[in-house]
Amino acid sequence: MGIKFVGTKPLDVDLIVEGYALNKMGHSLIREENRQEFQADEDAYMAKFGLSEKAVAAVKSRDRDEMMAVGLNMYFYGKIRFVTGGGGPASA
């Protein structure tokens, strides 16, 4: 039932919990000083938010689909993409 989007996971409690830290980090990038801190040392910045290994790998890959698979909200993907100059799926 409903619309199915290829390559997406249904939003459920597990995905919300998994993506919480990543979304919190994405939200923090609203502030200029946080964007500068992220750009200066991505690993240290991600560690502050307790990102899972999968979430860290997804951010480093700059791959939208990987980030969405670990629960990233599309709005916060835009924040991360803005800061990293990243790309879309598979950096396309």
mmCIF file of N, CA and C in Angstrom:
data_model
loop_
_atom_site.group_PDB
_atom_site.id
_atom_site.type_symbol
_atom_site.label_atom_id
_atom_site.label_comp_id
_atom_site.label_asym_id
_atom_site.label_seq_id
_atom_site.Cartn_x
_atom_site.Cartn_y
_atom_site.Cartn_z
ATOM 1 N N MET A 1 0.822 -1.187 0.000
ATOM 2 C CA MET A 1 0.000 0.000 0.000
ATOM 3 C C MET A 1 0.862 1.246 0.000
ATOM 4 N N GLY A 2 0.363 2.310 -0.547
ATOM 5 C CA GLY A 2 1.100 3.558 -0.544
ATOM 6 C C GLY A 2 2.133 3.613 -1.651
ATOM 7 N N ILE A 3 2.851 4.689 -1.672
ATOM 8 C CA ILE A 3 3.889 4.911 -2.673
ATOM 9 C C ILE A 3 5.182 4.273 -2.198
ATOM 10 N N LYS A 4 5.860 3.580 -3.101
ATOM 11 C CA LYS A 4 7.146 2.969 -2.772
ATOM 12 C C LYS A 4 8.240 3.704 -3.533
ATOM 13 N N PHE A 5 9.282 4.081 -2.820
ATOM 14 C CA PHE A 5 10.415 4.757 -3.431
ATOM 15 C C PHE A 5 11.595 3.801 -3.442
ATOM 16 N N VAL A 6 12.137 3.547 -4.605
ATOM 17 C CA VAL A 6 13.252 2.627 -4.750
ATOM 18 C C VAL A 6 14.436 3.113 -3.931
ATOM 19 N N GLY A 7 15.049 2.198 -3.190
ATOM 20 C CA GLY A 7 16.256 2.523 -2.437
ATOM 21 C C GLY A 7 16.010 3.185 -1.099
ATOM 22 N N THR A 8 14.765 3.276 -0.665
ATOM 23 C CA THR A 8 14.483 3.898 0.626
ATOM 24 C C THR A 8 13.983 2.858 1.615
ATOM 25 N N LYS A 9 14.143 3.170 2.886
ATOM 26 C CA LYS A 9 13.635 2.309 3.949
ATOM 27 C C LYS A 9 12.422 2.993 4.559
ATOM 28 N N PRO A 10 11.428 2.204 4.982
ATOM 29 C CA PRO A 10 10.300 2.833 5.671
ATOM 30 C C PRO A 10 10.768 3.451 6.984
ATOM 31 N N LEU A 11 10.195 4.578 7.322
ATOM 32 C CA LEU A 11 10.557 5.243 8.566
ATOM 33 C C LEU A 11 9.880 4.516 9.719
ATOM 34 N N ASP A 12 10.690 3.967 10.613
ATOM 35 C CA ASP A 12 10.156 3.288 11.783
ATOM 36 C C ASP A 12 10.969 3.708 13.002
ATOM 37 N N VAL A 13 10.586 3.214 14.152
ATOM 38 C CA VAL A 13 11.246 3.613 15.397
ATOM 39 C C VAL A 13 12.736 3.296 15.365
ATOM 40 N N ASP A 14 13.113 2.134 14.847
ATOM 41 C CA ASP A 14 14.532 1.763 14.805
ATOM 42 C C ASP A 14 15.341 2.746 13.966
ATOM 43 N N LEU A 15 14.796 3.143 12.823
ATOM 44 C CA LEU A 15 15.504 4.085 11.955
ATOM 45 C C LEU A 15 15.573 5.472 12.593
ATOM 46 N N ILE A 16 14.520 5.870 13.281
ATOM 47 C CA ILE A 16 14.526 7.161 13.975
ATOM 48 C C ILE A 16 15.600 7.176 15.054
ATOM 49 N N VAL A 17 15.675 6.106 15.832
ATOM 50 C CA VAL A 17 16.684 6.014 16.898
ATOM 51 C C VAL A 17 18.082 5.992 16.292
ATOM 52 N N GLU A 18 18.258 5.204 15.230
ATOM 53 C CA GLU A 18 19.570 5.108 14.583
ATOM 54 C C GLU A 18 20.018 6.459 14.034
ATOM 55 N N GLY A 19 19.092 7.232 13.495
ATOM 56 C CA GLY A 19 19.452 8.497 12.866
ATOM 57 C C GLY A 19 19.473 9.702 13.788
ATOM 58 N N TYR A 20 19.098 9.522 15.054
ATOM 59 C CA TYR A 20 18.970 10.672 15.953
ATOM 60 C C TYR A 20 20.262 11.486 16.046
ATOM 61 N N ALA A 21 21.378 10.838 16.339
ATOM 62 C CA ALA A 21 22.648 11.558 16.515
ATOM 63 C C ALA A 21 23.061 12.254 15.219
ATOM 64 N N LEU A 22 22.871 11.577 14.096
ATOM 65 C CA LEU A 22 23.239 12.161 12.806
ATOM 66 C C LEU A 22 22.364 13.377 12.498
ATOM 67 N N ASN A 23 21.078 13.285 12.781
ATOM 68 C CA ASN A 23 20.182 14.424 12.565
ATOM 69 C C ASN A 23 20.498 15.569 13.517
ATOM 70 N N LYS A 24 20.863 15.233 14.740
ATOM 71 C CA LYS A 24 21.246 16.273 15.704
ATOM 72 C C LYS A 24 22.487 17.014 15.203
ATOM 73 N N MET A 25 23.455 16.257 14.671
ATOM 74 C CA MET A 25 24.648 16.887 14.118
ATOM 75 C C MET A 25 24.279 17.752 12.910
ATOM 76 N N GLY A 26 23.434 17.220 12.032
ATOM 77 C CA GLY A 26 23.007 17.990 10.866
ATOM 78 C C GLY A 26 22.335 19.294 11.267
ATOM 79 N N HIS A 27 21.506 19.236 12.285
ATOM 80 C CA HIS A 27 20.829 20.441 12.775
ATOM 81 C C HIS A 27 21.835 21.453 13.307
ATOM 82 N N SER A 28 22.885 20.983 13.942
ATOM 83 C CA SER A 28 23.883 21.890 14.518
ATOM 84 C C SER A 28 24.577 22.730 13.455
ATOM 85 N N LEU A 29 24.565 22.239 12.216
ATOM 86 C CA LEU A 29 25.277 22.933 11.143
ATOM 87 C C LEU A 29 24.557 24.191 10.673
ATOM 88 N N ILE A 30 23.464 24.524 11.334
ATOM 89 C CA ILE A 30 22.778 25.791 11.065
ATOM 90 C C ILE A 30 23.678 26.955 11.468
ATOM 91 N N ARG A 31 24.467 26.746 12.507
ATOM 92 C CA ARG A 31 25.318 27.820 13.045
ATOM 93 C C ARG A 31 26.676 27.845 12.334
ATOM 94 N N GLU A 32 27.091 29.028 11.942
ATOM 95 C CA GLU A 32 28.352 29.214 11.214
ATOM 96 C C GLU A 32 29.542 28.648 11.975
ATOM 97 N N GLU A 33 29.620 28.912 13.279
ATOM 98 C CA GLU A 33 30.774 28.421 14.040
ATOM 99 C C GLU A 33 30.824 26.891 14.055
ATOM 100 N N ASN A 34 29.676 26.246 14.017
ATOM 101 C CA ASN A 34 29.649 24.783 13.963
ATOM 102 C C ASN A 34 30.088 24.280 12.590
ATOM 103 N N ARG A 35 29.687 24.979 11.540
ATOM 104 C CA ARG A 35 30.134 24.593 10.195
ATOM 105 C C ARG A 35 31.645 24.698 10.089
ATOM 106 N N GLN A 36 32.210 25.756 10.653
ATOM 107 C CA GLN A 36 33.664 25.922 10.623
ATOM 108 C C GLN A 36 34.359 24.820 11.418
ATOM 109 N N GLU A 37 33.790 24.482 12.565
ATOM 110 C CA GLU A 37 34.372 23.415 13.389
ATOM 111 C C GLU A 37 34.317 22.074 12.653
ATOM 112 N N PHE A 38 33.207 21.788 11.998
ATOM 113 C CA PHE A 38 33.069 20.550 11.227
ATOM 114 C C PHE A 38 34.106 20.504 10.110
ATOM 115 N N GLN A 39 34.247 21.610 9.394
ATOM 116 C CA GLN A 39 35.194 21.654 8.282
ATOM 117 C C GLN A 39 36.638 21.522 8.757
ATOM 118 N N ALA A 40 36.926 22.002 9.950
ATOM 119 C CA ALA A 40 38.293 21.934 10.480
ATOM 120 C C ALA A 40 38.680 20.509 10.869
ATOM 121 N N ASP A 41 37.733 19.733 11.418
ATOM 122 C CA ASP A 41 38.036 18.367 11.863
ATOM 123 C C ASP A 41 36.743 17.559 11.912
ATOM 124 N N GLU A 42 36.400 16.953 10.786
ATOM 125 C CA GLU A 42 35.148 16.203 10.687
ATOM 126 C C GLU A 42 35.057 15.092 11.724
ATOM 127 N N ASP A 43 36.139 14.334 11.891
ATOM 128 C CA ASP A 43 36.103 13.200 12.818
ATOM 129 C C ASP A 43 35.809 13.649 14.245
ATOM 130 N N ALA A 44 36.482 14.687 14.697
ATOM 131 C CA ALA A 44 36.262 15.184 16.060
ATOM 132 C C ALA A 44 34.843 15.719 16.205
ATOM 133 N N TYR A 45 34.358 16.399 15.173
ATOM 134 C CA TYR A 45 33.008 16.961 15.248
ATOM 135 C C TYR A 45 31.968 15.845 15.313
ATOM 136 N N MET A 46 32.123 14.817 14.492
ATOM 137 C CA MET A 46 31.171 13.707 14.510
ATOM 138 C C MET A 46 31.235 12.960 15.835
ATOM 139 N N ALA A 47 32.425 12.853 16.413
ATOM 140 C CA ALA A 47 32.580 12.163 17.699
ATOM 141 C C ALA A 47 31.805 12.879 18.804
ATOM 142 N N LYS A 48 31.723 14.201 18.727
ATOM 143 C CA LYS A 48 30.969 14.970 19.729
ATOM 144 C C LYS A 48 29.506 14.539 19.803
ATOM 145 N N PHE A 49 28.989 14.048 18.693
ATOM 146 C CA PHE A 49 27.577 13.673 18.626
ATOM 147 C C PHE A 49 27.362 12.173 18.789
ATOM 148 N N GLY A 50 28.439 11.420 18.952
ATOM 149 C CA GLY A 50 28.314 9.983 19.175
ATOM 150 C C GLY A 50 27.759 9.220 17.985
ATOM 151 N N LEU A 51 28.153 9.623 16.782
ATOM 152 C CA LEU A 51 27.666 8.939 15.589
ATOM 153 C C LEU A 51 28.151 7.493 15.553
ATOM 154 N N SER A 52 27.308 6.624 15.033
ATOM 155 C CA SER A 52 27.685 5.220 14.859
ATOM 156 C C SER A 52 28.746 5.127 13.763
ATOM 157 N N GLU A 53 29.424 3.989 13.707
ATOM 158 C CA GLU A 53 30.425 3.783 12.652
ATOM 159 C C GLU A 53 29.772 3.879 11.275
ATOM 160 N N LYS A 54 28.563 3.332 11.148
ATOM 161 C CA LYS A 54 27.848 3.399 9.866
ATOM 162 C C LYS A 54 27.526 4.837 9.487
ATOM 163 N N ALA A 55 27.142 5.640 10.462
ATOM 164 C CA ALA A 55 26.813 7.041 10.180
ATOM 165 C C ALA A 55 28.066 7.823 9.785
ATOM 166 N N VAL A 56 29.170 7.589 10.492
ATOM 167 C CA VAL A 56 30.435 8.257 10.153
ATOM 168 C C VAL A 56 30.849 7.890 8.731
ATOM 169 N N ALA A 57 30.781 6.607 8.406
ATOM 170 C CA ALA A 57 31.153 6.158 7.059
ATOM 171 C C ALA A 57 30.243 6.790 6.007
ATOM 172 N N ALA A 58 28.963 6.913 6.321
ATOM 173 C CA ALA A 58 28.019 7.507 5.371
ATOM 174 C C ALA A 58 28.345 8.975 5.120
ATOM 175 N N VAL A 59 28.646 9.720 6.182
ATOM 176 C CA VAL A 59 28.994 11.137 6.022
ATOM 177 C C VAL A 59 30.280 11.264 5.216
ATOM 178 N N LYS A 60 31.270 10.447 5.542
ATOM 179 C CA LYS A 60 32.549 10.525 4.823
ATOM 180 C C LYS A 60 32.401 10.159 3.350
ATOM 181 N N SER A 61 31.449 9.290 3.043
ATOM 182 C CA SER A 61 31.243 8.879 1.648
ATOM 183 C C SER A 61 30.578 9.979 0.823
ATOM 184 N N ARG A 62 29.912 10.918 1.536
ATOM 185 C CA ARG A 62 29.162 12.002 0.893
ATOM 186 C C ARG A 62 28.003 11.462 0.063
ATOM 187 N N ASP A 63 27.606 10.218 0.305
ATOM 188 C CA ASP A 63 26.554 9.571 -0.465
ATOM 189 C C ASP A 63 25.202 9.760 0.222
ATOM 190 N N ARG A 64 24.309 10.456 -0.452
ATOM 191 C CA ARG A 64 22.992 10.738 0.112
ATOM 192 C C ARG A 64 22.259 9.469 0.515
ATOM 193 N N ASP A 65 22.268 8.465 -0.352
ATOM 194 C CA ASP A 65 21.522 7.244 -0.064
ATOM 195 C C ASP A 65 22.062 6.532 1.172
ATOM 196 N N GLU A 66 23.376 6.530 1.347
ATOM 197 C CA GLU A 66 23.958 5.913 2.545
ATOM 198 C C GLU A 66 23.539 6.671 3.796
ATOM 199 N N MET A 67 23.542 7.997 3.725
ATOM 200 C CA MET A 67 23.141 8.791 4.889
ATOM 201 C C MET A 67 21.665 8.580 5.205
ATOM 202 N N MET A 68 20.830 8.515 4.178
ATOM 203 C CA MET A 68 19.403 8.286 4.390
ATOM 204 C C MET A 68 19.164 6.891 4.963
ATOM 205 N N ALA A 69 19.982 5.927 4.572
ATOM 206 C CA ALA A 69 19.824 4.552 5.056
ATOM 207 C C ALA A 69 20.092 4.429 6.551
ATOM 208 N N VAL A 70 20.851 5.367 7.115
ATOM 209 C CA VAL A 70 21.098 5.339 8.564
ATOM 210 C C VAL A 70 20.241 6.379 9.286
ATOM 211 N N GLY A 71 19.194 6.856 8.612
ATOM 212 C CA GLY A 71 18.189 7.667 9.277
ATOM 213 C C GLY A 71 18.292 9.169 9.140
ATOM 214 N N LEU A 72 19.145 9.659 8.244
ATOM 215 C CA LEU A 72 19.278 11.108 8.096
ATOM 216 C C LEU A 72 18.036 11.707 7.451
ATOM 217 N N ASN A 73 17.552 12.785 8.013
ATOM 218 C CA ASN A 73 16.440 13.555 7.471
ATOM 219 C C ASN A 73 16.947 14.321 6.250
ATOM 220 N N MET A 74 16.137 14.394 5.205
ATOM 221 C CA MET A 74 16.554 15.048 3.962
ATOM 222 C C MET A 74 16.941 16.510 4.188
ATOM 223 N N TYR A 75 16.265 17.185 5.095
ATOM 224 C CA TYR A 75 16.600 18.580 5.389
ATOM 225 C C TYR A 75 18.035 18.682 5.905
ATOM 226 N N PHE A 76 18.407 17.786 6.804
ATOM 227 C CA PHE A 76 19.747 17.838 7.372
ATOM 228 C C PHE A 76 20.796 17.334 6.380
ATOM 229 N N TYR A 77 20.380 16.491 5.437
ATOM 230 C CA TYR A 77 21.291 16.123 4.354
ATOM 231 C C TYR A 77 21.708 17.391 3.611
ATOM 232 N N GLY A 78 20.752 18.278 3.383
ATOM 233 C CA GLY A 78 21.064 19.541 2.713
ATOM 234 C C GLY A 78 22.082 20.360 3.478
ATOM 235 N N LYS A 79 21.985 20.347 4.801
ATOM 236 C CA LYS A 79 22.957 21.079 5.630
ATOM 237 C C LYS A 79 24.345 20.468 5.481
ATOM 238 N N ILE A 80 24.409 19.140 5.556
ATOM 239 C CA ILE A 80 25.705 18.463 5.435
ATOM 240 C C ILE A 80 26.276 18.682 4.039
ATOM 241 N N ARG A 81 25.440 18.575 3.031
ATOM 242 C CA ARG A 81 25.906 18.787 1.658
ATOM 243 C C ARG A 81 26.433 20.207 1.473
ATOM 244 N N PHE A 82 25.744 21.184 2.041
ATOM 245 C CA PHE A 82 26.184 22.573 1.937
ATOM 246 C C PHE A 82 27.583 22.737 2.530
ATOM 247 N N VAL A 83 27.810 22.134 3.685
ATOM 248 C CA VAL A 83 29.090 22.284 4.384
ATOM 249 C C VAL A 83 30.208 21.525 3.676
ATOM 250 N N THR A 84 29.892 20.359 3.129
ATOM 251 C CA THR A 84 30.931 19.519 2.532
ATOM 252 C C THR A 84 31.089 19.737 1.036
ATOM 253 N N GLY A 85 30.113 20.408 0.426
ATOM 254 C CA GLY A 85 30.149 20.529 -1.026
ATOM 255 C C GLY A 85 29.937 19.176 -1.673
ATOM 256 N N GLY A 86 29.301 18.268 -0.914
ATOM 257 C CA GLY A 86 29.114 16.880 -1.341
ATOM 258 C C GLY A 86 28.237 16.740 -2.563
ATOM 259 N N GLY A 87 27.922 15.508 -2.854
ATOM 260 C CA GLY A 87 27.130 15.210 -4.030
ATOM 261 C C GLY A 87 25.855 14.494 -3.678
ATOM 262 N N GLY A 88 25.247 13.916 -4.681
ATOM 263 C CA GLY A 88 24.023 13.153 -4.501
ATOM 264 C C GLY A 88 24.350 11.685 -4.354
ATOM 265 N N PRO A 89 23.473 10.825 -4.856
ATOM 266 C CA PRO A 89 23.742 9.395 -4.760
ATOM 267 C C PRO A 89 25.062 9.057 -5.430
ATOM 268 N N ALA A 90 25.876 8.289 -4.754
ATOM 269 C CA ALA A 90 27.184 7.893 -5.275
ATOM 270 C C ALA A 90 27.970 9.106 -5.749
ATOM 271 N N SER A 91 27.787 10.223 -5.054
ATOM 272 C CA SER A 91 28.462 11.488 -5.368
ATOM 273 C C SER A 91 28.198 11.958 -6.783
ATOM 274 N N ALA A 92 27.037 11.610 -7.310
ATOM 275 C CA ALA A 92 26.685 12.027 -8.675
ATOM 276 C C ALA A 92 26.123 13.428 -8.668
#
